[in-house]
Short mmCIF file of C-alpha atoms and ligand atoms in Angstrom, two decimals:
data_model
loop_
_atom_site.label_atom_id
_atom_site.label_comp_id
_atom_site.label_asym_id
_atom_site.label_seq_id
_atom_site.Cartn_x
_atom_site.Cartn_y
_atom_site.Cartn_z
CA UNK A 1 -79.30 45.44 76.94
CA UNK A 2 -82.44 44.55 75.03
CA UNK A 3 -82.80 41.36 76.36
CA UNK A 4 -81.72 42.62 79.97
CA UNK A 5 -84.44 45.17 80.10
CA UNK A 6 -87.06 42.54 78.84
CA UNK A 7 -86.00 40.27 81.86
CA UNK A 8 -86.13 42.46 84.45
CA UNK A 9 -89.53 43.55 83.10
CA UNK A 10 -90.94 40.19 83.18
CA UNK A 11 -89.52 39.71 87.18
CA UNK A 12 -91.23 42.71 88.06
CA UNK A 13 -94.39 41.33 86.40
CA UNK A 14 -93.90 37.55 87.73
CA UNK A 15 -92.84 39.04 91.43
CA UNK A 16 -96.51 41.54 91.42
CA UNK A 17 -98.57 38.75 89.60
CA UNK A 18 -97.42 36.55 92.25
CA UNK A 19 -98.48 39.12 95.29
CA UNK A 20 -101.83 39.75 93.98
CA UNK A 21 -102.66 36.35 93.66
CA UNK A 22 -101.32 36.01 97.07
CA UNK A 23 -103.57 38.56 98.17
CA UNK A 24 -106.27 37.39 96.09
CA UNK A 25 -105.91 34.15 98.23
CA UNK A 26 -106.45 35.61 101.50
CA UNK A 27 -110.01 36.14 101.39
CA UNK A 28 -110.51 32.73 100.28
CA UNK A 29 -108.18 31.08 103.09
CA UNK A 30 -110.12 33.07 105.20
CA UNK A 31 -113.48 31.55 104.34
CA UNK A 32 -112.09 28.36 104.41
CA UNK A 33 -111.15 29.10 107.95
CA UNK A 34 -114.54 30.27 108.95
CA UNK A 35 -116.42 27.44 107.45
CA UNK A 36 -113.76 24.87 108.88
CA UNK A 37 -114.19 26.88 112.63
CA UNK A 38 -118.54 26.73 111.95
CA UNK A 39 -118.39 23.00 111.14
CA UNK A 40 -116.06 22.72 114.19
CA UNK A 41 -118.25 24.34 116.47
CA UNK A 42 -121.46 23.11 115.12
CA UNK A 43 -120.20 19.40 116.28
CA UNK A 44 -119.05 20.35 119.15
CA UNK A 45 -122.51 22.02 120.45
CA UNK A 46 -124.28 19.39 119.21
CA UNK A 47 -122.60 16.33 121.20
CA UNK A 48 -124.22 18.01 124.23
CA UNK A 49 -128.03 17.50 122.73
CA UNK A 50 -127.33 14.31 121.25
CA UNK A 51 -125.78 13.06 124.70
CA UNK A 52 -129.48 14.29 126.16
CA UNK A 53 -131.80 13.00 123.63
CA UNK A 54 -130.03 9.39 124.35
CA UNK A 55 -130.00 9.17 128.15
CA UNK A 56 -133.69 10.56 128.14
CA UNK A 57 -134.55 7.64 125.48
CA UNK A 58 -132.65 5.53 127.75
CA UNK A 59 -134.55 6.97 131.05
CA UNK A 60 -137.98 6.11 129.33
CA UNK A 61 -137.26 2.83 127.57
CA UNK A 62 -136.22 1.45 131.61
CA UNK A 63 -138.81 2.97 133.28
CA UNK A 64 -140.51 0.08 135.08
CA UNK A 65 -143.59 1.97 135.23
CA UNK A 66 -144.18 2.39 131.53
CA UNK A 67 -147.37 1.21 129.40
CA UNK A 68 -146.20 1.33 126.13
CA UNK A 69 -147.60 -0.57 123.62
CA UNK A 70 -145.46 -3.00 121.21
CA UNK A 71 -145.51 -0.22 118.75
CA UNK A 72 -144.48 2.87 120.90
CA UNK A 73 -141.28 0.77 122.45
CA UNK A 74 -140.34 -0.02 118.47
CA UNK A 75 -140.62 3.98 117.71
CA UNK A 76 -138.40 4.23 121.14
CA UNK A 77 -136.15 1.49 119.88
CA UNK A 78 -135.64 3.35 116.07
CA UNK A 79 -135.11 6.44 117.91
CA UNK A 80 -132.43 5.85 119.81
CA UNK A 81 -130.77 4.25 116.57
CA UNK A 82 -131.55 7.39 114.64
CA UNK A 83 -129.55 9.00 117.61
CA UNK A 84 -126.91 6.95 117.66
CA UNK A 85 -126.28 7.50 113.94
CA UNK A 86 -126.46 10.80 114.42
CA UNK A 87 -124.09 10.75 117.09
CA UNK A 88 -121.41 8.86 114.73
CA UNK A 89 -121.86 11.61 111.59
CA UNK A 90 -121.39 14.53 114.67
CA UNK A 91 -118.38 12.43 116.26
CA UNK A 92 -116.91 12.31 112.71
CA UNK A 93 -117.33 15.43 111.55
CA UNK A 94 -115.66 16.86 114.51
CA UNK A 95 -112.82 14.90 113.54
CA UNK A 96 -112.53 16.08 110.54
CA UNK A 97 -113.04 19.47 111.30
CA UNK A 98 -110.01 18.73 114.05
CA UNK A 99 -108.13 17.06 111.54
CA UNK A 100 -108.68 20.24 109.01
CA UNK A 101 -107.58 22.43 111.90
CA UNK A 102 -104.61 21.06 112.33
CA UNK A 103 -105.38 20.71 116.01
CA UNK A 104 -104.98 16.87 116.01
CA UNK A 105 -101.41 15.73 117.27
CA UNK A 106 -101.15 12.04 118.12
CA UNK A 107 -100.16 11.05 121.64
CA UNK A 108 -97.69 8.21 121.13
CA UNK A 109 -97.42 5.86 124.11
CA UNK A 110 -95.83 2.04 124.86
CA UNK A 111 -99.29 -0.22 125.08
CA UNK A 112 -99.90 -3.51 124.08
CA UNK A 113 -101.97 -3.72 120.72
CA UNK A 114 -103.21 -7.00 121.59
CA UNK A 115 -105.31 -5.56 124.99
CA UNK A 116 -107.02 -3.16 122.16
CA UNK A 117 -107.86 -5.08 119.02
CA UNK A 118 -109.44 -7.12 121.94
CA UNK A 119 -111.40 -4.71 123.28
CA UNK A 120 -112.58 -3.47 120.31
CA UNK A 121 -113.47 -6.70 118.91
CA UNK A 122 -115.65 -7.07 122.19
CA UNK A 123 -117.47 -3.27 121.47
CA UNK A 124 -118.61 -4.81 118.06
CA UNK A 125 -119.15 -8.58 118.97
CA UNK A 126 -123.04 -7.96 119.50
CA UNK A 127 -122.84 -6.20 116.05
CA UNK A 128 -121.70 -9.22 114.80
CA UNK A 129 -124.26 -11.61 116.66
CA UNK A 130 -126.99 -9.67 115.11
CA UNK A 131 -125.78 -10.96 112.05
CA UNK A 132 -124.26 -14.50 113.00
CA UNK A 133 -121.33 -13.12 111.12
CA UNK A 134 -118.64 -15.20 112.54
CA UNK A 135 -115.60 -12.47 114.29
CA UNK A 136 -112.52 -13.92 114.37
CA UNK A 137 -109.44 -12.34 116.06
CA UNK A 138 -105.77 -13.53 115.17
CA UNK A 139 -102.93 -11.35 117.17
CA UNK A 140 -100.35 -14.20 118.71
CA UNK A 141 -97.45 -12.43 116.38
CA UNK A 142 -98.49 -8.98 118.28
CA UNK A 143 -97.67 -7.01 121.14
CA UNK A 144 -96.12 -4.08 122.41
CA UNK A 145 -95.90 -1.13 119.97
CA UNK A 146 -95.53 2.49 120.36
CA UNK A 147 -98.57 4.42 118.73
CA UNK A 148 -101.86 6.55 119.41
CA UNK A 149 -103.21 3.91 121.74
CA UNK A 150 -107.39 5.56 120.91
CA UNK A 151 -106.66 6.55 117.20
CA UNK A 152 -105.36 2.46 116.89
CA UNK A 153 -108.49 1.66 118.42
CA UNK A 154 -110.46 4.12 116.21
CA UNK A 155 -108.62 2.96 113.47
CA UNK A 156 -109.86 -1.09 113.99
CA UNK A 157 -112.75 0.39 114.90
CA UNK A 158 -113.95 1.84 111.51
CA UNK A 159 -112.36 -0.77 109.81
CA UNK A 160 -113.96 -3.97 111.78
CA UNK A 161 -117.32 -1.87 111.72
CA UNK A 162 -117.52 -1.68 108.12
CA UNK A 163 -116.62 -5.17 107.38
CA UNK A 164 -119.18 -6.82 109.49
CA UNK A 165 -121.78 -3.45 107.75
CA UNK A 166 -120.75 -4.72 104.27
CA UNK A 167 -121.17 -8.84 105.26
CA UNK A 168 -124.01 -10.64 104.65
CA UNK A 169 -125.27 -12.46 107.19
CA UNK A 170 -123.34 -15.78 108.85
CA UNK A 171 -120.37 -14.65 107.31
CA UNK A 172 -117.13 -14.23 108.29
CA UNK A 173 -114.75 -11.52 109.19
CA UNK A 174 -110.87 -12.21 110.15
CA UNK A 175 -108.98 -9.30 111.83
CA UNK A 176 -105.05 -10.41 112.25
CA UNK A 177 -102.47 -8.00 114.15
CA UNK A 178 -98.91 -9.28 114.22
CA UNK A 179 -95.46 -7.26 114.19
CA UNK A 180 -93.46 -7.35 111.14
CA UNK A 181 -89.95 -6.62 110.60
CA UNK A 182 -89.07 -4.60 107.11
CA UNK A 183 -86.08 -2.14 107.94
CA UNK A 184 -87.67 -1.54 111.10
CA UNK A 185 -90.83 -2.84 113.45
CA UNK A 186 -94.15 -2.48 112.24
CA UNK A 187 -97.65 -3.26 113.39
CA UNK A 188 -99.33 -4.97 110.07
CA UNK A 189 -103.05 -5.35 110.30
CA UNK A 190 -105.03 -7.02 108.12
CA UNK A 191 -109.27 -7.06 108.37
CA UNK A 192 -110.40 -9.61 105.42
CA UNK A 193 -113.98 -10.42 105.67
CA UNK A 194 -116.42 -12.63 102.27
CA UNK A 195 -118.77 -9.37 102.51
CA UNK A 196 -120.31 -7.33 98.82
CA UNK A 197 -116.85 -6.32 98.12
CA UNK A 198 -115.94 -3.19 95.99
CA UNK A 199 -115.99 -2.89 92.33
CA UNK A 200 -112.56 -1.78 91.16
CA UNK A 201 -113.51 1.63 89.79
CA UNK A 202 -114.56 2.32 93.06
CA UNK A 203 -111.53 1.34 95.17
CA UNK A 204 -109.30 4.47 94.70
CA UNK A 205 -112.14 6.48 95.48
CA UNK A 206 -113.25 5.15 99.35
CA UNK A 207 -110.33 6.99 101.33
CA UNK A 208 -112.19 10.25 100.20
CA UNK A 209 -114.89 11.93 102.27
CA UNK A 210 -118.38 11.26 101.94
CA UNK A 211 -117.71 9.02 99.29
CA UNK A 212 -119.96 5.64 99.56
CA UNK A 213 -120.16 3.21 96.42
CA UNK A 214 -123.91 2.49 97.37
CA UNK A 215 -125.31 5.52 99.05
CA UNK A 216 -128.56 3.91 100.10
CA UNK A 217 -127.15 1.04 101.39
CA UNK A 218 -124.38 2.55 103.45
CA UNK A 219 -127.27 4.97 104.65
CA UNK A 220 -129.73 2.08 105.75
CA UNK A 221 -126.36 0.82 107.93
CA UNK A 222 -125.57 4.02 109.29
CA UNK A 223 -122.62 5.09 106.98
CA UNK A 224 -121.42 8.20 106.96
CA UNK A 225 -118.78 7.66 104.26
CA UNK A 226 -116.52 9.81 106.67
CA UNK A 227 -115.16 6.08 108.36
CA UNK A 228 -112.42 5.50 105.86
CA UNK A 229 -111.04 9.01 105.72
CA UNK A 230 -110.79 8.79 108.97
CA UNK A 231 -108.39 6.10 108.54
CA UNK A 232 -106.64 7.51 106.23
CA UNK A 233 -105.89 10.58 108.15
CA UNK A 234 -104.91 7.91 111.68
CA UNK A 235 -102.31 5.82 109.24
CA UNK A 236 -100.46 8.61 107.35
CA UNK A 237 -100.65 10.30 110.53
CA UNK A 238 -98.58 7.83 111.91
CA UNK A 239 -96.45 7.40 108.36
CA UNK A 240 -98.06 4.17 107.48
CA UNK A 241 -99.60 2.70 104.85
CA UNK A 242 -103.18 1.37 103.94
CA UNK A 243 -104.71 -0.91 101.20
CA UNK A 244 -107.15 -2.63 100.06
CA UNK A 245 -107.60 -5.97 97.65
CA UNK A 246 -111.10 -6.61 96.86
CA UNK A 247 -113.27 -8.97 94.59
CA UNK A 248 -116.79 -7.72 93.93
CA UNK A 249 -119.01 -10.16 95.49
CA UNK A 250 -116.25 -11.85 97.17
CA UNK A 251 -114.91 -9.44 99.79
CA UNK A 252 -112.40 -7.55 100.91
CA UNK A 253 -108.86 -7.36 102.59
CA UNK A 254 -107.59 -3.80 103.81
CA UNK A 255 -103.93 -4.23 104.91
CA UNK A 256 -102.54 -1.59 107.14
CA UNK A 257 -98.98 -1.28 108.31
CA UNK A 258 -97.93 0.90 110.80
CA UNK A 259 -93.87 1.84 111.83
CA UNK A 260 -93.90 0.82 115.60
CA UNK A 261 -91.24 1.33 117.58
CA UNK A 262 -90.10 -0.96 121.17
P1 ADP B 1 -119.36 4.48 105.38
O1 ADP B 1 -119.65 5.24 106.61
O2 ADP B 1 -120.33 4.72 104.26
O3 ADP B 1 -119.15 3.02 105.64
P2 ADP B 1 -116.53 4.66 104.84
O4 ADP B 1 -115.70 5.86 104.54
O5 ADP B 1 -116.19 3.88 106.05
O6 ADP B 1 -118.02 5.15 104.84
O7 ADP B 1 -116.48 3.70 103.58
C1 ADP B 1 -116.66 4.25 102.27
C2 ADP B 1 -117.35 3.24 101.37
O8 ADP B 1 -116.46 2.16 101.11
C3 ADP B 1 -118.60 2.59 101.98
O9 ADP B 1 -119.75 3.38 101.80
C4 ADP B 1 -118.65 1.28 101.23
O10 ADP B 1 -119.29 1.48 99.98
C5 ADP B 1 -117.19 0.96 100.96
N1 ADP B 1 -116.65 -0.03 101.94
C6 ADP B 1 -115.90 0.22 103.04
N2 ADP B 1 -115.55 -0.91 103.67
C7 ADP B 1 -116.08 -1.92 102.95
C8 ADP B 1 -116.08 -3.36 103.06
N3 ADP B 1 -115.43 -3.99 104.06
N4 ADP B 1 -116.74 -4.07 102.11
C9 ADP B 1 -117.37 -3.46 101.08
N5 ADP B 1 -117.42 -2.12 100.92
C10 ADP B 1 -116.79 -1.35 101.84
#
């Protein structure tokens, strides 16, 4: 009976320790709500601005009847950079906030991955000119998969970006896309480029947000330290996997594979 009594006593405890600390939770979740909403909300009225401040850049720096000197066009010129970094943090942020929200679902549809990782190669090929960092794309093994066709692009995107950000000049980056077969059909990408690579106390640690090994130098090229969250979020979205082999000073391979199905 004793030992009855004391059991039902301790449910009773267990069962009302557990609802207050339910309710203890609420306002909490709440805030974490709000803040997720403001950040949300913020990004999304700031596009709008952003979108201005560029074209009006844009307007002035074409303006055939301009007398700029040498030094006002090179204020113009940093401006618009400033604006396009900008841009990027907004852009991912919104994301994120997205992403938080819950309010993300993919869109799968049948598309040809080779049309993309071309197109995207030839958004960042001026990147890479800038640099005479050599961009190599490999995707003969590729072709049609069923995905997010813009969060696949997105995806290359942030990856391609960073490693032609984090290459030295006239070096080399290597993106490969083929389709694999391991139980079922998957999209493996691979982005390997002879760029700073990243100390091994820091790999675990670059999927997270904000996190940036060098946080000047990822700042002077327009990091955000959002990029590989990002890609994070697009691969588990779509139950894959992503990894990364690196050798400081010698570069790095992320590996990404994706199930695709058709
Ligand atoms: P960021 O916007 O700073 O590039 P990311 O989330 O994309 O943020 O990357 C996080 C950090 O991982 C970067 O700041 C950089 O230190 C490191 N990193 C990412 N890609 C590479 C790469 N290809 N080579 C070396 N370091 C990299």
């Amino acid at each position: 009976i004793l030992l009855g009594g004391s059991l039902i006593i301790l449910a009773i405890a267990f069962t009302a320790g557990y609802f207050l600390a339910g309710r203890a939770m609420i306002p909490i979740n709440q805030s974490f709500a709000r803040q997720r909403e403001f950040v949300a909300d913020a990004s999304h009225e700031l596009r709008t601005p952003i979108s201005v401040l560029l074209a009006s850049v844009d307007v002035v720096q074409t303006d055939e009847d301009n007398r700029f000197s040498a030094f006002s066009s090179q204020v113009l010129t940093d401006m618009k950079d400033e604006i396009r970094k900008m841009s990027r943090i907004v852009a991912d942020l919104l994301t994120l906030a997205r992403i938080d929200a819950n309010v993300v679902e993919l869109l799968r549809e049948t598309f040809d991955s080779r049309i993309v990782a071309g197109h995207v190669i030839r958004s960042l090929q001026s990147l890479a000119n800038a640099k005479d960092i050599r961009l190599q794309l490999d995707c003969d093994q590729a072709g049609e998969i069923q995905a997010d066709r813009s969060r696949i692009s997105q995806l290359l995107l942030i990856l391609i970006d960073n490693a032609i950000k984090y290459t030295p000049n006239h070096g080399t980056v290597n993106v490969k896309l083929e389709i694999v077969y391991d139980h079922n059909s998957k999209l493996k990408i691979t982005v390997r480029d002879n760029g700073i690579g990243i100390d091994q106390e820091h790999k675990a640690m670059i999927f997270e947000r904000f996190y940036r090994v060098d946080k000047i130098r990822s700042r002077e090229f327009g990091g955000t330290g959002l990029g590989l969250s990002i890609a994070r979020w697009i691969v588990e979205a779509h139950q894959g996997t992503i990894t990364v082999q690196s050798e400081l000073g010698k570069g790095c391979v992320f590996t990404v594979m994706i199930p695709v199905d058709g």
